[in-house]
mmCIF file of C-alpha atoms and ligand atoms in Angstrom:
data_model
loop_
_atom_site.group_PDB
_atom_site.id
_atom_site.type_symbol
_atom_site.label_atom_id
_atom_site.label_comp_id
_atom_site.label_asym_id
_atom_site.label_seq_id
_atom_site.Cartn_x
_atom_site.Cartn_y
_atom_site.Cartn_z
ATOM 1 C CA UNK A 1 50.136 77.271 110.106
ATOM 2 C CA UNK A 2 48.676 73.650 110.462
ATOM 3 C CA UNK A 3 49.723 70.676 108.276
ATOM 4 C CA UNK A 4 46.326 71.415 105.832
ATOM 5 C CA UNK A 5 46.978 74.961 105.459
ATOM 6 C CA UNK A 6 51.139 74.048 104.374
ATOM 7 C CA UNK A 7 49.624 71.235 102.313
ATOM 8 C CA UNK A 8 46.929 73.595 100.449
ATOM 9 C CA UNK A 9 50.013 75.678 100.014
ATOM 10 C CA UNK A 10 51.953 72.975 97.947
ATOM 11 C CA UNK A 11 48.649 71.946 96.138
ATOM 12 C CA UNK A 12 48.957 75.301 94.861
ATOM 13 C CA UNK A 13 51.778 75.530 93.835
ATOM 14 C CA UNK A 14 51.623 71.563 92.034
ATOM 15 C CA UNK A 15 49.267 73.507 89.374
ATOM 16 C CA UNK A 16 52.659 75.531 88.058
ATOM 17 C CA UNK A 17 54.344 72.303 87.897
ATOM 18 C CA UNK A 18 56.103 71.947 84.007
ATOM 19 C CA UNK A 19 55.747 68.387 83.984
ATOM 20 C CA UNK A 20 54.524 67.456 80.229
ATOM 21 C CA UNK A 21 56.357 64.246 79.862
ATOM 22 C CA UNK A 22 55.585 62.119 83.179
ATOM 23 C CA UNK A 23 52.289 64.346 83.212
ATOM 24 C CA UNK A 24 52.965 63.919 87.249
ATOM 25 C CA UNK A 25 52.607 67.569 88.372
ATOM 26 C CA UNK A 26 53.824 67.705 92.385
ATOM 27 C CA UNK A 27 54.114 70.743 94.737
ATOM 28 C CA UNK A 28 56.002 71.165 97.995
ATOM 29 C CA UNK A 29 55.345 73.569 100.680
ATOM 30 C CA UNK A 30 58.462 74.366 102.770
ATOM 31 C CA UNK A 31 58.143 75.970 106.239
ATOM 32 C CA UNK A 32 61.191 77.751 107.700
ATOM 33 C CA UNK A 33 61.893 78.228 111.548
ATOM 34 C CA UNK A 34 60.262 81.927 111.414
ATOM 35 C CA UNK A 35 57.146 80.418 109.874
ATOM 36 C CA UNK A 36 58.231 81.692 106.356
ATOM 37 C CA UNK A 37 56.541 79.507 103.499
ATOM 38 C CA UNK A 38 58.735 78.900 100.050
ATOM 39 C CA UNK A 39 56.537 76.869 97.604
ATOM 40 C CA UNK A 40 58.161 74.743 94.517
ATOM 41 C CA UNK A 41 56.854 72.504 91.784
ATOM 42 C CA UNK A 42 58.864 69.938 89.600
ATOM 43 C CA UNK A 43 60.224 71.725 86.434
ATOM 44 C CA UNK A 44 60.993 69.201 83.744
ATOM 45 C CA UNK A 45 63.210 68.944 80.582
ATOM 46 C CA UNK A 46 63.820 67.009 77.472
ATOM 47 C CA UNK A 47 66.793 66.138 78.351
ATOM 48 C CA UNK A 48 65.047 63.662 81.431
ATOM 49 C CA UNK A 49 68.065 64.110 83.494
ATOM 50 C CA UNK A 50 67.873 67.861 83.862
ATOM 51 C CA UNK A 51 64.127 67.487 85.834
ATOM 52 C CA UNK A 52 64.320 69.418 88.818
ATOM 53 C CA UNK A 53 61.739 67.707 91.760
ATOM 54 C CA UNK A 54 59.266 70.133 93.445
ATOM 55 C CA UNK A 55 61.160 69.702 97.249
ATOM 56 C CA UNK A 56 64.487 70.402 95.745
ATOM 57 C CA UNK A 57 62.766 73.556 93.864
ATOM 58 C CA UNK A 58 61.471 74.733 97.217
ATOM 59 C CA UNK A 59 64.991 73.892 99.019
ATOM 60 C CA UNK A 60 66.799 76.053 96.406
ATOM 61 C CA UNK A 61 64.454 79.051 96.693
ATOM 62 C CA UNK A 62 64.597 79.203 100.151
ATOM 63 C CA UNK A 63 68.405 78.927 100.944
ATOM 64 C CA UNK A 64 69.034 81.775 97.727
ATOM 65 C CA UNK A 65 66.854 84.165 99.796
ATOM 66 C CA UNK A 66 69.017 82.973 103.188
ATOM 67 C CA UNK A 67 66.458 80.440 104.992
ATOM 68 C CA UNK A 68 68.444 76.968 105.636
ATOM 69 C CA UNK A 69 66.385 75.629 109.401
ATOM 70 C CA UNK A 70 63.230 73.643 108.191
ATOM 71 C CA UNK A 71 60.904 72.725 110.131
ATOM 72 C CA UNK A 72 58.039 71.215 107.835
ATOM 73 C CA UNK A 73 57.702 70.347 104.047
ATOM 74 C CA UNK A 74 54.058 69.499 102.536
ATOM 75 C CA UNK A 75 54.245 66.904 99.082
ATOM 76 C CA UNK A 76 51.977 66.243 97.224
ATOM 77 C CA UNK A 77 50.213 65.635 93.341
ATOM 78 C CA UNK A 78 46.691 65.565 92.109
ATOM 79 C CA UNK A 79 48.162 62.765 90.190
ATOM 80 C CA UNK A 80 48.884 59.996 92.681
ATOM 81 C CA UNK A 81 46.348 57.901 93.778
ATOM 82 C CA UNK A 82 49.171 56.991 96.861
ATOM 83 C CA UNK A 83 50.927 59.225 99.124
ATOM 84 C CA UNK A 84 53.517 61.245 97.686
ATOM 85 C CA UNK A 85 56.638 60.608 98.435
ATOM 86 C CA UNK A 86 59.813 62.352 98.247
ATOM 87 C CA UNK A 87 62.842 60.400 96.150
ATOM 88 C CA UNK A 88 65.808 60.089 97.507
ATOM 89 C CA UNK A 89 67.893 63.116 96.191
ATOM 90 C CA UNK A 90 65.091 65.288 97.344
ATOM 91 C CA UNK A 91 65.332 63.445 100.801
ATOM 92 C CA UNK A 92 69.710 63.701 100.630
ATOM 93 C CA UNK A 93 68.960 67.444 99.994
ATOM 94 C CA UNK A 94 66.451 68.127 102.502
ATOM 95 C CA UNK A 95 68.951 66.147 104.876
ATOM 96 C CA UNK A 96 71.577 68.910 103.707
ATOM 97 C CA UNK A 97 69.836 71.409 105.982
ATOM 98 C CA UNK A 98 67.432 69.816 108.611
ATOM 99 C CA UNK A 99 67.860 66.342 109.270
ATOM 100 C CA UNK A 100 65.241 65.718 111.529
ATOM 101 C CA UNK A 101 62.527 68.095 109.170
ATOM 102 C CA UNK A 102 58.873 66.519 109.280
ATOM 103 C CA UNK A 103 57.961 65.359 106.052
ATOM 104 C CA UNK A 104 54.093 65.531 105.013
ATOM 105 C CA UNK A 105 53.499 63.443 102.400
ATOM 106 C CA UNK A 106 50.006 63.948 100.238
ATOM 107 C CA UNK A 107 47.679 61.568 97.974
ATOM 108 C CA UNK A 108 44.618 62.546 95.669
ATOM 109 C CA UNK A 109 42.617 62.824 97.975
ATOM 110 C CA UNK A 110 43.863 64.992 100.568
ATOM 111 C CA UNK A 111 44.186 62.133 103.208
ATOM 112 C CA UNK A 112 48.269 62.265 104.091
ATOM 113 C CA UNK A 113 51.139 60.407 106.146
ATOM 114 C CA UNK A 114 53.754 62.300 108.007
ATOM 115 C CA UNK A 115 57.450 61.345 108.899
ATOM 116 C CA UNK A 116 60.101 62.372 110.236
ATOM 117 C CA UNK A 117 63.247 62.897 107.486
ATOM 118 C CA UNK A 118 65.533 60.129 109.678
ATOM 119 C CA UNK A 119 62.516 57.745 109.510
ATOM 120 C CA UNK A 120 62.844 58.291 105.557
ATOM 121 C CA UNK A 121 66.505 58.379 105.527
ATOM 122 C CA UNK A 122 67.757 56.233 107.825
ATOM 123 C CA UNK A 123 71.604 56.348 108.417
ATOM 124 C CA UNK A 124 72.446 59.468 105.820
ATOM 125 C CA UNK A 125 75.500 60.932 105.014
ATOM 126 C CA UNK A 126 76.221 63.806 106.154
ATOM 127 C CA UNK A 127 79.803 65.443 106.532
HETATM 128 N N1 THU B 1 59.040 64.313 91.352
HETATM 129 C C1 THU B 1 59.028 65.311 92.270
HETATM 130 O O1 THU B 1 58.787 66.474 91.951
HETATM 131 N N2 THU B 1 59.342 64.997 93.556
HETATM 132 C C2 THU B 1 59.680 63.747 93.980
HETATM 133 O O2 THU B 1 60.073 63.578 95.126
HETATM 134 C C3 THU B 1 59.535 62.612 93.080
HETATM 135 C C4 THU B 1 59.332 62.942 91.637
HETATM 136 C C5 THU B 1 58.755 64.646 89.954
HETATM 137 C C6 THU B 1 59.956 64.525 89.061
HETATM 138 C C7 THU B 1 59.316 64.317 87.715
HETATM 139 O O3 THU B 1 59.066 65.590 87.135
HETATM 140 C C8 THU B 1 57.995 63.642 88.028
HETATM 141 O O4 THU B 1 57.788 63.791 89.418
HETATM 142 C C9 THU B 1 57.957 62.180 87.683
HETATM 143 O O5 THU B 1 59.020 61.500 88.227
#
């Protein structure tokens, strides 16, 4: 799969986004080692502090089912005029797993920057 197709993926998957206090709906596309695809979307709450982010939605469903090697993860929201970036728990839980993961990071428009997770997370802690 090539970095549009994974980032059409997480487009997709930004319209199930439950996001109806920021209004900032954001999907991630998460490629395994095998090629396997999960997809997540940020799931708000009214209490704020319970919002779940759309990488950490996509890390969760993909280690229950027994995936943990990442190679790629797409970003992005129809709402962000600049590239989307992931915060830093979604980058400490990404790091979790694959620390060197690339990181594809969307805007509006389709155009996108891509990283590398140690570029984004310089120094992380890891046990
Ligand atoms: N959000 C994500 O889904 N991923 C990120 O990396 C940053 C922020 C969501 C959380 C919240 O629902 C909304 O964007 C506004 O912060």
């Amino acid at each position: 799969m090539n970095d549009r197709e994974l980032l059409n993926l997480a487009a997709g998957a930004a319209k199930n986004a439950y996001a109806p206090y920021s209004r900032f709906h954001v999907g991630a596309a998460l490629e395994c080692a095998d090629g396997t695809v999960f997809t997540g979307c940020n799931v708000e709450n009214a209490a704020s502090g319970e919002c779940i982010c759309a990488e950490r939605t996509a890390v969760c469903k993909a280690v229950s089912e027994g995936y943990r090697d990442f190679t790629r993860i797409a970003v992005c929201s129809a709402d962000s005029k600049s590239y989307c970036m992931p915060c830093g728990s979604c980058r400490q839980v990404l790091a979790e797993f694959s620390p060197d993961v690339e990181v594809l990071c969307a805007r509006a428009d389709g155009r996108y920057v891509s990283y590398r997770l140690s570029q984004l997370l310089p120094h992380m802690f890891r046990l």
